[in-house]
Coordinates of C-alpha atoms (C1' of nucleotides) in Angstrom, one line a residue:
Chain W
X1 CA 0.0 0.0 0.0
X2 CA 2.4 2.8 1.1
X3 CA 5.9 2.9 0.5
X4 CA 8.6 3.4 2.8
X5 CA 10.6 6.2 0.6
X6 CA 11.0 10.0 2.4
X7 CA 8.6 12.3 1.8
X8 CA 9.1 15.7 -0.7
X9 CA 10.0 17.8 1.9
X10 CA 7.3 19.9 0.9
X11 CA 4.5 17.3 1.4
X12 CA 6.1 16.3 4.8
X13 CA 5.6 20.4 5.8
X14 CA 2.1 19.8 5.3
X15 CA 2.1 16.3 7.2
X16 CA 4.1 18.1 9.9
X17 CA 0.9 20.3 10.2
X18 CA -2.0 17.3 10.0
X19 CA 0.2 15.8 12.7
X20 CA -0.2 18.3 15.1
X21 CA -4.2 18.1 15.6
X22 CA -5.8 14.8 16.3
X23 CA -9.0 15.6 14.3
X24 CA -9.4 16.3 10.5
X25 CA -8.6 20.0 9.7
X26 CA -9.9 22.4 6.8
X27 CA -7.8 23.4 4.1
X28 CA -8.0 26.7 5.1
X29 CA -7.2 26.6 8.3
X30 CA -3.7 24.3 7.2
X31 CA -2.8 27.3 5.4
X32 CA -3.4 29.9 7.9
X33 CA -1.3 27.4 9.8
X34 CA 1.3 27.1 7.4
X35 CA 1.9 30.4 7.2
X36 CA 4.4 30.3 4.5
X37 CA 3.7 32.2 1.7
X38 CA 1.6 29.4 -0.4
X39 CA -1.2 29.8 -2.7
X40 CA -4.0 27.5 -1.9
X41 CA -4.0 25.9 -5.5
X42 CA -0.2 25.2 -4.3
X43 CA -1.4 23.4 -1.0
X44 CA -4.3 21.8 -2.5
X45 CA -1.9 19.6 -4.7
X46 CA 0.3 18.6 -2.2
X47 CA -2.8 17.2 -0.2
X48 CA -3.9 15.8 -3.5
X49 CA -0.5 14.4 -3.7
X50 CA -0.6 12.9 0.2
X51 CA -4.1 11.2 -0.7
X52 CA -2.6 9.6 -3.1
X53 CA 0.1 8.1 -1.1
X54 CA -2.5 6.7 1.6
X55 CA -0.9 9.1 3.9
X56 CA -4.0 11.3 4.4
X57 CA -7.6 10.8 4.2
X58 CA -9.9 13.6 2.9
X59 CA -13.0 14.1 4.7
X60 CA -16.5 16.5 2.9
X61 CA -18.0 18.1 4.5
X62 CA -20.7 19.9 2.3
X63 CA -18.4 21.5 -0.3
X64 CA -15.8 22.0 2.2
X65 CA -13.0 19.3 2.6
X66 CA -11.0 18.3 5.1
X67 CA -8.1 16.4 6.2
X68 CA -6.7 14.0 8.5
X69 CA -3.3 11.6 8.6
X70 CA -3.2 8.2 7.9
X71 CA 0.1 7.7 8.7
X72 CA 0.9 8.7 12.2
X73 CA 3.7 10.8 13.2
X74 CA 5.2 8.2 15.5
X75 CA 5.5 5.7 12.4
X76 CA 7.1 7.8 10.5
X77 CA 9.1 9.5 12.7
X78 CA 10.7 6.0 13.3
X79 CA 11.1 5.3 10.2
X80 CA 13.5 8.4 9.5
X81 CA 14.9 8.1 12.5
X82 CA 15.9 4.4 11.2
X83 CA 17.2 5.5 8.6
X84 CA 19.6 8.2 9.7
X85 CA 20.4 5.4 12.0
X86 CA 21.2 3.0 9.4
X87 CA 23.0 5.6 7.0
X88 CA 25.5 7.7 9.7
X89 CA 25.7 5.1 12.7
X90 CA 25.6 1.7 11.4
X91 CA 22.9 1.1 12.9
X92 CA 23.6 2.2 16.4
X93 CA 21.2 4.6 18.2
X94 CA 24.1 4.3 20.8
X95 CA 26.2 6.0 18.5
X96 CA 23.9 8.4 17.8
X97 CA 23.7 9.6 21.2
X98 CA 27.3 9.6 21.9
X99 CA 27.3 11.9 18.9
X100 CA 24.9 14.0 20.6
X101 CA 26.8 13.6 23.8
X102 CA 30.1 14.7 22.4
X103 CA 28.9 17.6 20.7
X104 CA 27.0 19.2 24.0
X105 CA 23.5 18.5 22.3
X106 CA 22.9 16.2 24.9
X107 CA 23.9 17.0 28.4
X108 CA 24.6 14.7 31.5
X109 CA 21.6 15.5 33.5
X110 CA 19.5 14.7 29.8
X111 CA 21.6 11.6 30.0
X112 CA 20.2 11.2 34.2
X113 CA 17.4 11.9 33.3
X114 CA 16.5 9.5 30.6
X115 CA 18.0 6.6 32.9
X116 CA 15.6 7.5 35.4
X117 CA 12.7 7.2 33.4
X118 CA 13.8 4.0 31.6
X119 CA 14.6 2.6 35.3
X120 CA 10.7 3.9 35.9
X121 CA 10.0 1.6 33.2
X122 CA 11.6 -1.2 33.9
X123 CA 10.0 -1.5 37.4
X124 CA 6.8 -0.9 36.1
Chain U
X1 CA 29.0 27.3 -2.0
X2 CA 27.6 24.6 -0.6
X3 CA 23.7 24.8 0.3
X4 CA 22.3 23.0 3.3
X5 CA 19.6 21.3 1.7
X6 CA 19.9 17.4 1.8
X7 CA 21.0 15.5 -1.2
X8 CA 19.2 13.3 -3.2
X9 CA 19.2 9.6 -2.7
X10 CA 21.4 8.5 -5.4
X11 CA 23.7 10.8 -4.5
X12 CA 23.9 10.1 -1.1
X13 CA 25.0 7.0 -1.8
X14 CA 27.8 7.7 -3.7
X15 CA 29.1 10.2 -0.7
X16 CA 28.1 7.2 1.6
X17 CA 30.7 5.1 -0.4
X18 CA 33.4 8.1 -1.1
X19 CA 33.1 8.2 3.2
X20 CA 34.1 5.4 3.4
X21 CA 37.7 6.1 2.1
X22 CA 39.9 8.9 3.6
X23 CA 41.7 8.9 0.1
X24 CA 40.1 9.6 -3.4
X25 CA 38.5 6.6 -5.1
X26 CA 38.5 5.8 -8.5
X27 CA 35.3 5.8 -10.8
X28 CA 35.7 2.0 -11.3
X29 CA 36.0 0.9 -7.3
X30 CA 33.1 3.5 -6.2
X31 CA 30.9 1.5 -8.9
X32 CA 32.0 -1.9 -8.0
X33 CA 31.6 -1.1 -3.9
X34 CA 28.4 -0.3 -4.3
X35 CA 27.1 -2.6 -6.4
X36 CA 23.9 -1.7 -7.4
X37 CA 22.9 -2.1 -10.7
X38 CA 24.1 1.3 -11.8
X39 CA 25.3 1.6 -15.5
X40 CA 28.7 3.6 -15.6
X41 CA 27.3 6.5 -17.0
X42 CA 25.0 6.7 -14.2
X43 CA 27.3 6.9 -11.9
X44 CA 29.6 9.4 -13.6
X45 CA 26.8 12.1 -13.7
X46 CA 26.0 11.5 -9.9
X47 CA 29.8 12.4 -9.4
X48 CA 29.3 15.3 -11.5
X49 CA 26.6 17.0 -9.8
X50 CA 28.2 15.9 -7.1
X51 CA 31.4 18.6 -8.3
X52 CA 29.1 20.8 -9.1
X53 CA 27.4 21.2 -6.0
X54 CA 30.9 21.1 -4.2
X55 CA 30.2 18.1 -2.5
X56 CA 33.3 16.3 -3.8
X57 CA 36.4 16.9 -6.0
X58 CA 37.9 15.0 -9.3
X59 CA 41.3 13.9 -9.7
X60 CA 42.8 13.0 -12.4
X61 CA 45.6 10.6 -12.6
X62 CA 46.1 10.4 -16.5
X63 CA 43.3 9.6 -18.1
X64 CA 41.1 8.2 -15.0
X65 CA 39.9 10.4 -12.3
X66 CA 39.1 10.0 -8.8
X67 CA 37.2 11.6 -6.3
X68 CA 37.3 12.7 -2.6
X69 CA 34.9 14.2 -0.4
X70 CA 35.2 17.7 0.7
X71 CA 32.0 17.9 2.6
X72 CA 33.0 15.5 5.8
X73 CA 30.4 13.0 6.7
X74 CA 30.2 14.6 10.1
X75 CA 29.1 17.7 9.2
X76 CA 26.4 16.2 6.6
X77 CA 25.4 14.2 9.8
X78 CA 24.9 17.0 11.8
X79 CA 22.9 18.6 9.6
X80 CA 20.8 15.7 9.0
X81 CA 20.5 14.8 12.8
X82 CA 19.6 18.6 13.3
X83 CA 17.0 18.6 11.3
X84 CA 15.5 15.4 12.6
X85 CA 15.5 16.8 15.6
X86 CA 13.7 19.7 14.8
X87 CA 11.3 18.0 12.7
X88 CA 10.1 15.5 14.8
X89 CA 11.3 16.1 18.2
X90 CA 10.9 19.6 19.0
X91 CA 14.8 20.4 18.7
X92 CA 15.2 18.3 21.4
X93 CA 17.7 15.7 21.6
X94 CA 16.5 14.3 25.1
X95 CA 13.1 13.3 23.1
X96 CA 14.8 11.5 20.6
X97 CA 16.6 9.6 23.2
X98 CA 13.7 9.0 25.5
X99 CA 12.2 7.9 22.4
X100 CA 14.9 5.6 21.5
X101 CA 14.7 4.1 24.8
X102 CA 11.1 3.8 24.7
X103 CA 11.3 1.5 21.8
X104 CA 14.3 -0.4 22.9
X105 CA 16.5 0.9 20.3
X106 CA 18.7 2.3 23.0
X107 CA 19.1 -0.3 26.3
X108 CA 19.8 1.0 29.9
X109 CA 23.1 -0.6 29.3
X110 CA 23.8 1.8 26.3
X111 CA 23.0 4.7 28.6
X112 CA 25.1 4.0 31.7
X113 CA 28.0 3.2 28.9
X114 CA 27.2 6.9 27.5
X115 CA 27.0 8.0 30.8
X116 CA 30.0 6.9 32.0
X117 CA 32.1 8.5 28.5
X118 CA 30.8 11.6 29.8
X119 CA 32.1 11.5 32.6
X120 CA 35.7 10.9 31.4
X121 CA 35.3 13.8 28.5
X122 CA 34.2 16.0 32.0
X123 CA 37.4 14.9 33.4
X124 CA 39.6 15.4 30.8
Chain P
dT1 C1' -31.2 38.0 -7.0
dT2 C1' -26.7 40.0 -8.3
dT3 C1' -22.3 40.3 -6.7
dT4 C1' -18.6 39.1 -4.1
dT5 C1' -15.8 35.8 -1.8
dA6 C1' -14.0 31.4 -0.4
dT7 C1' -12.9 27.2 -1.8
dA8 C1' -12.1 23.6 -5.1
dT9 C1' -10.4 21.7 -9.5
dT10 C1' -7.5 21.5 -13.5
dG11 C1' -3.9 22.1 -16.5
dA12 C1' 0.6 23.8 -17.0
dC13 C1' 5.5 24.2 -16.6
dA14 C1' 10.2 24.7 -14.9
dA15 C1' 13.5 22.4 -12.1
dA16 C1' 15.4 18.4 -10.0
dT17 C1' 16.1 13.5 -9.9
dG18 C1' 17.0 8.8 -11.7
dT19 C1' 18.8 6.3 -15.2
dA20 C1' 21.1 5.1 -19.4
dA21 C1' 22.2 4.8 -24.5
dA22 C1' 25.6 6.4 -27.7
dC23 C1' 29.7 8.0 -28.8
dA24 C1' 34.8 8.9 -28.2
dT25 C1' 39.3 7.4 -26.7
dA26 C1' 43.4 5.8 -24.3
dG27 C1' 45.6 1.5 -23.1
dA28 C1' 45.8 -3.4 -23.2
dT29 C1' 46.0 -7.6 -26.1
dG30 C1' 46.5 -10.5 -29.9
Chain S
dC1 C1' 49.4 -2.6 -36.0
dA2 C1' 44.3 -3.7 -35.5
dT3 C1' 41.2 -4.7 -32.2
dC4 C1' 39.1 -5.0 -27.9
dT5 C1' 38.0 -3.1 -23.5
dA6 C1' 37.4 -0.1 -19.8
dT7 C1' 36.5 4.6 -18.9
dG8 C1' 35.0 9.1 -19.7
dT9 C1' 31.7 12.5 -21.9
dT10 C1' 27.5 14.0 -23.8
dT11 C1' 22.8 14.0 -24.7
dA12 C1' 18.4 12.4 -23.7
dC13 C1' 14.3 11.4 -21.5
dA14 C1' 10.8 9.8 -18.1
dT15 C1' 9.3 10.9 -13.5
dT16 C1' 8.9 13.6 -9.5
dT17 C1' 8.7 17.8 -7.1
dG18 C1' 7.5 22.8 -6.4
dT19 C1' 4.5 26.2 -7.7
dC20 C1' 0.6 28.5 -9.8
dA21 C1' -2.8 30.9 -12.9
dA22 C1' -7.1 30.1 -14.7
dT23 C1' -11.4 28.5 -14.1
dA24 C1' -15.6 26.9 -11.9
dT25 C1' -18.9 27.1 -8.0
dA26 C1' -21.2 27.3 -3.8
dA27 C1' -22.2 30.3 0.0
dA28 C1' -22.5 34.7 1.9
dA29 C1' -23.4 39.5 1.5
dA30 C1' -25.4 43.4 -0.5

DNA sequence: TTTTTATATTGACAAATGTAAACATAGATG
DNA sequence: CATCTATGTTTACATTTGTCAATATAAAAA
């Protein structure tokens, strides 16, 4: 059904936006949201586009539409983050945060912290 | 120069395979390491939009040419870890960890490890 | 009901990307 | 030397992506 390939970034701007309300949302209102300087003939492919994918669903409502993700966020977010994963660490999220570590993106109470909460989990 | 906007697939691959080498690497190895079905000619106009954008630079030894990075995988994967970041976890890198934990990518062993570099890089 | 205003729909087009065939040529081989 | 072979170079083309203008229409306003 849907493929597993990256997103045009400009479809995943709008995604970025579907993503951030649970419900369906009017076409207007994503490009109030937006915010960038789009035309709406300019959106309205790109959500064209997105149905097309399976990523989105479009919802009438009388003669207005609107729409709502498909895909979730969460998937796709691993997804990409499997994939940088793959291409810059070989495949090791522990390298990944010892990159982030090293270059003081991460700090040592982050670090703390995140034990804590996995140790939260592990109990639970 | 050199814009910040990610590179397509295709070539990423090639830069994946010229990052693997701290030396230049000629047309015929890059082709045969990566060995996907890639005609010559295929590859040879990846490398050169590869030049162009000033992503990598051509050699010549006599008649054959080979090619080097000048954009270092490390900053590339900065920039691609940034913006993962920002996409999908708020700019923060403790998400993506927490995240990573969540889903087992990253163990508790992982973080103490981590931990425990940081520590010495403190030290030092 | 006429006009205006949102929204939707379509067709278009330039630029970027993926991929290679065709052609040219310097060395290797017979 | 004549030919083959690997490599380089150029041109080409289909697809995908980014972006709208133009057009149609329903709903709201006058």
């Amino acid at each position: 059904m849907n493929e597993d390939k990256r997103l045009p970034d400009s479809e995943l701007e709008v995604m970025l936006e579907l993503w951030r309300h649970d419900d369906a949302v009017r076409t207007s209102d994503i490009l109030a949201s937006l915010d960038n300087g789009w035309a709406l003939a300019t959106l309205k492919v790109l959500l064209g586009r997105l149905v097309e994918r399976g990523y989105i669903e479009c919802l009438r409502d009388g003669r207005l539409m609107s729409y709502k993700a498909i895909i979730t966020e969460q998937s796709y977010c691993k997804r990409e983050t499997d994939g940088l994963l793959r291409k810059y660490f070989k495949g090791s999220a522990k390298s990944l945060v010892a990159a982030l570590a090293m270059d003081d993106t991460l700090t040592q109470k982050d670090l703390s912290e995140i034990s804590d909460m996995l140790k939260a989990k592990e109990g639970e």
